[in-house]
CSV table of C-alpha atoms in Angstrom, one decimal:
chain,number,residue,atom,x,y,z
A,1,UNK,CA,123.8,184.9,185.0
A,2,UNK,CA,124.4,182.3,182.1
A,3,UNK,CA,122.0,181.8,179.1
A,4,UNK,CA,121.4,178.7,177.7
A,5,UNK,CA,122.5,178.7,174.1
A,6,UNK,CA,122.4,175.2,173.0
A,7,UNK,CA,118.4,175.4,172.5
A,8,UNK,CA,117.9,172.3,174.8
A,9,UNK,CA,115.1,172.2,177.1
A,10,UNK,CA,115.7,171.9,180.6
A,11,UNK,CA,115.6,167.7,181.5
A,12,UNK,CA,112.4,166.4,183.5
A,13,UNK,CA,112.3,163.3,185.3
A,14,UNK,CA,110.0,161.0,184.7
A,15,UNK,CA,107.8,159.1,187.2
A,16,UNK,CA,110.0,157.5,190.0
A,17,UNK,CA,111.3,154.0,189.1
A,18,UNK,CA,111.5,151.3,191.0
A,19,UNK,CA,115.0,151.0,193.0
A,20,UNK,CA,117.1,148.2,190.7
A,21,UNK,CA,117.9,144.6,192.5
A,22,UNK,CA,121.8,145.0,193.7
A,23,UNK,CA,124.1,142.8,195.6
A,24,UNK,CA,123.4,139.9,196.4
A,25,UNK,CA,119.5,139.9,194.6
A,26,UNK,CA,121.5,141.0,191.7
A,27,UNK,CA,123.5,137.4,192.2
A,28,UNK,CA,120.3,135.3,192.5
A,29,UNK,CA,118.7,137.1,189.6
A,30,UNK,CA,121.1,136.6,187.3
A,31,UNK,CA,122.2,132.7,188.5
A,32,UNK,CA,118.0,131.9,188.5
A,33,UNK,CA,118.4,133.5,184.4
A,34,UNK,CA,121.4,131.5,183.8
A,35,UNK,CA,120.0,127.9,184.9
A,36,UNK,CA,116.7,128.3,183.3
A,37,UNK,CA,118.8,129.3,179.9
A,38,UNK,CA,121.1,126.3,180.5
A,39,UNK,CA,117.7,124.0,181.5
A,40,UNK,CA,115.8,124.9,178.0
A,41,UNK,CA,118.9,124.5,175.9
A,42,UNK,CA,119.2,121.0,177.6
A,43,UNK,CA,115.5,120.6,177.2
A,44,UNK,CA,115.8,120.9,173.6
A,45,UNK,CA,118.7,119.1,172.8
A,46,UNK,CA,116.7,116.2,175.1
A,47,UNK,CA,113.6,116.6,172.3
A,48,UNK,CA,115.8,116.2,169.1
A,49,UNK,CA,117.3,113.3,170.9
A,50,UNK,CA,114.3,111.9,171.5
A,51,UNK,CA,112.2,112.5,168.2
A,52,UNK,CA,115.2,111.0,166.3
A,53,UNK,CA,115.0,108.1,168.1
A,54,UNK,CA,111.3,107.5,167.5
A,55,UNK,CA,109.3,109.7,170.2
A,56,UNK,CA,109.3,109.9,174.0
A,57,UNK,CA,109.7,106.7,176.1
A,58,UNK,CA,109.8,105.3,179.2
A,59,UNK,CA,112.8,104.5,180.6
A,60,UNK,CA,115.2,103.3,183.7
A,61,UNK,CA,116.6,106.9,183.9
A,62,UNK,CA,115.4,109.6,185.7
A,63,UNK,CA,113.7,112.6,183.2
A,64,UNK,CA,111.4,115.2,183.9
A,65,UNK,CA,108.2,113.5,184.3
A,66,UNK,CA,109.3,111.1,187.2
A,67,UNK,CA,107.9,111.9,190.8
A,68,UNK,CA,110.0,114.0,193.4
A,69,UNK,CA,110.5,114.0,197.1
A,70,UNK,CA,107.6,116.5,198.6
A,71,UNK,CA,110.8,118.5,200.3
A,72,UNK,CA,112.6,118.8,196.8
A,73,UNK,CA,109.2,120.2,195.5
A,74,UNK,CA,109.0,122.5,197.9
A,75,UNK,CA,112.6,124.0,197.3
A,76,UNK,CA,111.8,123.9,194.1
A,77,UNK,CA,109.2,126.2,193.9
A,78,UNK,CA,110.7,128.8,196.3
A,79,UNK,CA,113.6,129.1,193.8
A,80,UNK,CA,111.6,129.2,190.9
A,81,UNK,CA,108.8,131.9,192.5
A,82,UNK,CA,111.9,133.7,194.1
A,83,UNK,CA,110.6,133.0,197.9
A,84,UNK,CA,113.7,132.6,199.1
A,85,UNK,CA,113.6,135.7,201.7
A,86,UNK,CA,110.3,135.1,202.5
A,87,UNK,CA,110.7,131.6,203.5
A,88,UNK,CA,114.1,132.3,205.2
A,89,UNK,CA,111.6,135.2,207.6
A,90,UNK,CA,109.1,132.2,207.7
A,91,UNK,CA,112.1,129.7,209.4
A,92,UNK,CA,113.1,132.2,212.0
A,93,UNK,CA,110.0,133.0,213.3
A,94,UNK,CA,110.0,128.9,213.6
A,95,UNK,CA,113.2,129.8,215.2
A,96,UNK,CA,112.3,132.7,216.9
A,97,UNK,CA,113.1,131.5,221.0
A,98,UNK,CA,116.8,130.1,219.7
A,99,UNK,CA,117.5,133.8,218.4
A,100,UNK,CA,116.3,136.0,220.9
A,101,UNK,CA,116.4,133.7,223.8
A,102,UNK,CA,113.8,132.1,225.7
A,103,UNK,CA,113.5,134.9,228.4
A,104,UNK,CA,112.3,137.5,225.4
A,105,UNK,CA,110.6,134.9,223.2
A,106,UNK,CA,108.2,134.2,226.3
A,107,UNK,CA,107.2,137.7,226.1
A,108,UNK,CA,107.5,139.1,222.6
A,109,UNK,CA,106.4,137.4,219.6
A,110,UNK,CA,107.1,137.9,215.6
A,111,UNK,CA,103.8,138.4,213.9
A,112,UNK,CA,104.5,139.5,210.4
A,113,UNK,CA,107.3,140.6,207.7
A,114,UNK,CA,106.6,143.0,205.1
A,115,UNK,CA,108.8,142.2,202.2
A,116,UNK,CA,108.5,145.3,200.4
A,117,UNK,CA,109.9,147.4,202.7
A,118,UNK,CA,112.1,144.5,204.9
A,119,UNK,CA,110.0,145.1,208.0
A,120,UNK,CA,109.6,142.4,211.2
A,121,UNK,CA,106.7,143.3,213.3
A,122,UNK,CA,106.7,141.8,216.7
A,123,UNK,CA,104.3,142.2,219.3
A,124,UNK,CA,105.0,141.9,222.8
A,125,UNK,CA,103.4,141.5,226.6
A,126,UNK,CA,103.6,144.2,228.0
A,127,UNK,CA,105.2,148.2,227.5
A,128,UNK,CA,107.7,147.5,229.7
A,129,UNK,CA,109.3,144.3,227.2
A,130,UNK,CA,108.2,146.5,224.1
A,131,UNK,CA,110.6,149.3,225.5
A,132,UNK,CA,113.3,146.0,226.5
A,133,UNK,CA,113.3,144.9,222.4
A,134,UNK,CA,113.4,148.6,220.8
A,135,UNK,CA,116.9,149.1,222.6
A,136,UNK,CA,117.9,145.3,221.5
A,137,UNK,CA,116.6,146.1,217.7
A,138,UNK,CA,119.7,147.0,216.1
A,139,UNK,CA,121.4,144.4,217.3
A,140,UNK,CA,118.7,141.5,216.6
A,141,UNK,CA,118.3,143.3,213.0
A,142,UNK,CA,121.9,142.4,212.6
A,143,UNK,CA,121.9,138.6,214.4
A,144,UNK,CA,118.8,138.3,211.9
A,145,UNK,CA,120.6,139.5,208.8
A,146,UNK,CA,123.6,137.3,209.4
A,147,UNK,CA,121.4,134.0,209.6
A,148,UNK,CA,119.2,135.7,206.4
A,149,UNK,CA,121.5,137.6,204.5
A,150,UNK,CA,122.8,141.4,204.5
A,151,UNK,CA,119.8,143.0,204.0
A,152,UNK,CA,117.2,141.1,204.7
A,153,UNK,CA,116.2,142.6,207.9
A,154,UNK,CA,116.3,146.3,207.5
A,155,UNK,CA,114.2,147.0,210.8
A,156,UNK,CA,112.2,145.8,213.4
A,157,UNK,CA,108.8,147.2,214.5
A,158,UNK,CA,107.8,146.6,218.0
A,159,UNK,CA,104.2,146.6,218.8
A,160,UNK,CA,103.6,146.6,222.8
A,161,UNK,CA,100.1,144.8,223.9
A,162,UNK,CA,96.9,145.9,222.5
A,163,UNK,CA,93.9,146.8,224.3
A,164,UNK,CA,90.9,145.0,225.2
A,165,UNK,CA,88.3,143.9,223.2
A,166,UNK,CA,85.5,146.8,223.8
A,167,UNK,CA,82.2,145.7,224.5
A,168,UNK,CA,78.9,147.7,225.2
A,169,UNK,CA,77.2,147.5,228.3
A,170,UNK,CA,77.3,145.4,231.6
A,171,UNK,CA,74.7,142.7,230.2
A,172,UNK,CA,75.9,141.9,226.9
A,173,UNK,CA,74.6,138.4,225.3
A,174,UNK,CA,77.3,136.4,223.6
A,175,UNK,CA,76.8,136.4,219.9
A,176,UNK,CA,75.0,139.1,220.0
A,177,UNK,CA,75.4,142.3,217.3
A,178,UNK,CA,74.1,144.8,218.9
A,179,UNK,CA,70.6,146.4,219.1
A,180,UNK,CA,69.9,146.4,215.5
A,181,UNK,CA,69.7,142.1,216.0
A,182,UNK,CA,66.5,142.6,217.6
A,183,UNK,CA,64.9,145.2,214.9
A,184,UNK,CA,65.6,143.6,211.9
């Protein structure tokens, strides 16, 4: 049996942290820090230029208040919100009969990707397809991941078909809410 002798108290840890960006979101962290830096340090220099000169004009060359193209908008927000994945998920399931094929895409269907934990729910037909796309999975998670990036993609939740809608009684009158619409 040892004995502590150095008088320090045994090390706790803390509340769980969240799991650090690595890889590839590492990358696009840092590049997305670097161009904004580089952007306000052109910015400025832009603003000195200008209030030496005798305050902001218009001119013949493009600047910062000059309309853009809708798409270039668009791109431009998903790299400044950092929806890059999420719109990447959002094209394949666009995509989604070119990647699977038209025989599964007529029968299963994407419905939702959690982001948080890298999750593609799809929904299909019938049990029998549902059974069909959990033995294709790990290869779709990888044909996904290449057209996404690694990681992307880390699995693929199939869903097979979902009951009826329940209804009460043989006579039921459409709209209807049930017995306490005629009470109250």
């Amino acid at each position: 049996m040892t004995e502590n002798t150095s008088g320090d108290a045994p090390r706790t840890s803390g509340p769980p942290k969240s799991p650090e960006p690595s890889g590839v979101d590492l990358a696009r962290v840092a590049l997305r820090a670097a161009k904004d830096a580089a952007r306000a340090r052109g910015d400025a220099a832009q603003q000195k230029k200008q209030a030496r000169r005798g305050g902001l004009r218009s001119g013949a060359r493009a600047d910062g208040r000059d309309p853009m193209a809708l798409g270039s908008a668009i791109n431009r927000l998903i790299t400044e919100r950092g929806w890059e994945a999420p719109a990447a998920v959002g094209g394949v399931m666009g995509r989604w009969p070119q990647i699977v094929g038209e025989d599964v895409a007529k029968h299963c269907v994407p419905e939702r990707y959690d982001e948080d934990e890298r999750v593609l729910t799809v929904r299909c037909d019938s049990t029998a397809w549902a059974t069909n796309l959990r033995l294709l999975a790990p290869t779709l998670v990888a044909r996904l991941n290449e057209d996404l990036g690694h990681g992307t993609v880390q699995l693929i939740k199939v869903q097979g078909p979902g009951g009826p809608a329940r209804r009460y009684g043989p006579l039921r009158a459409p709209g209807s809410t049930g017995p306490g619409d005629t009470y109250g």
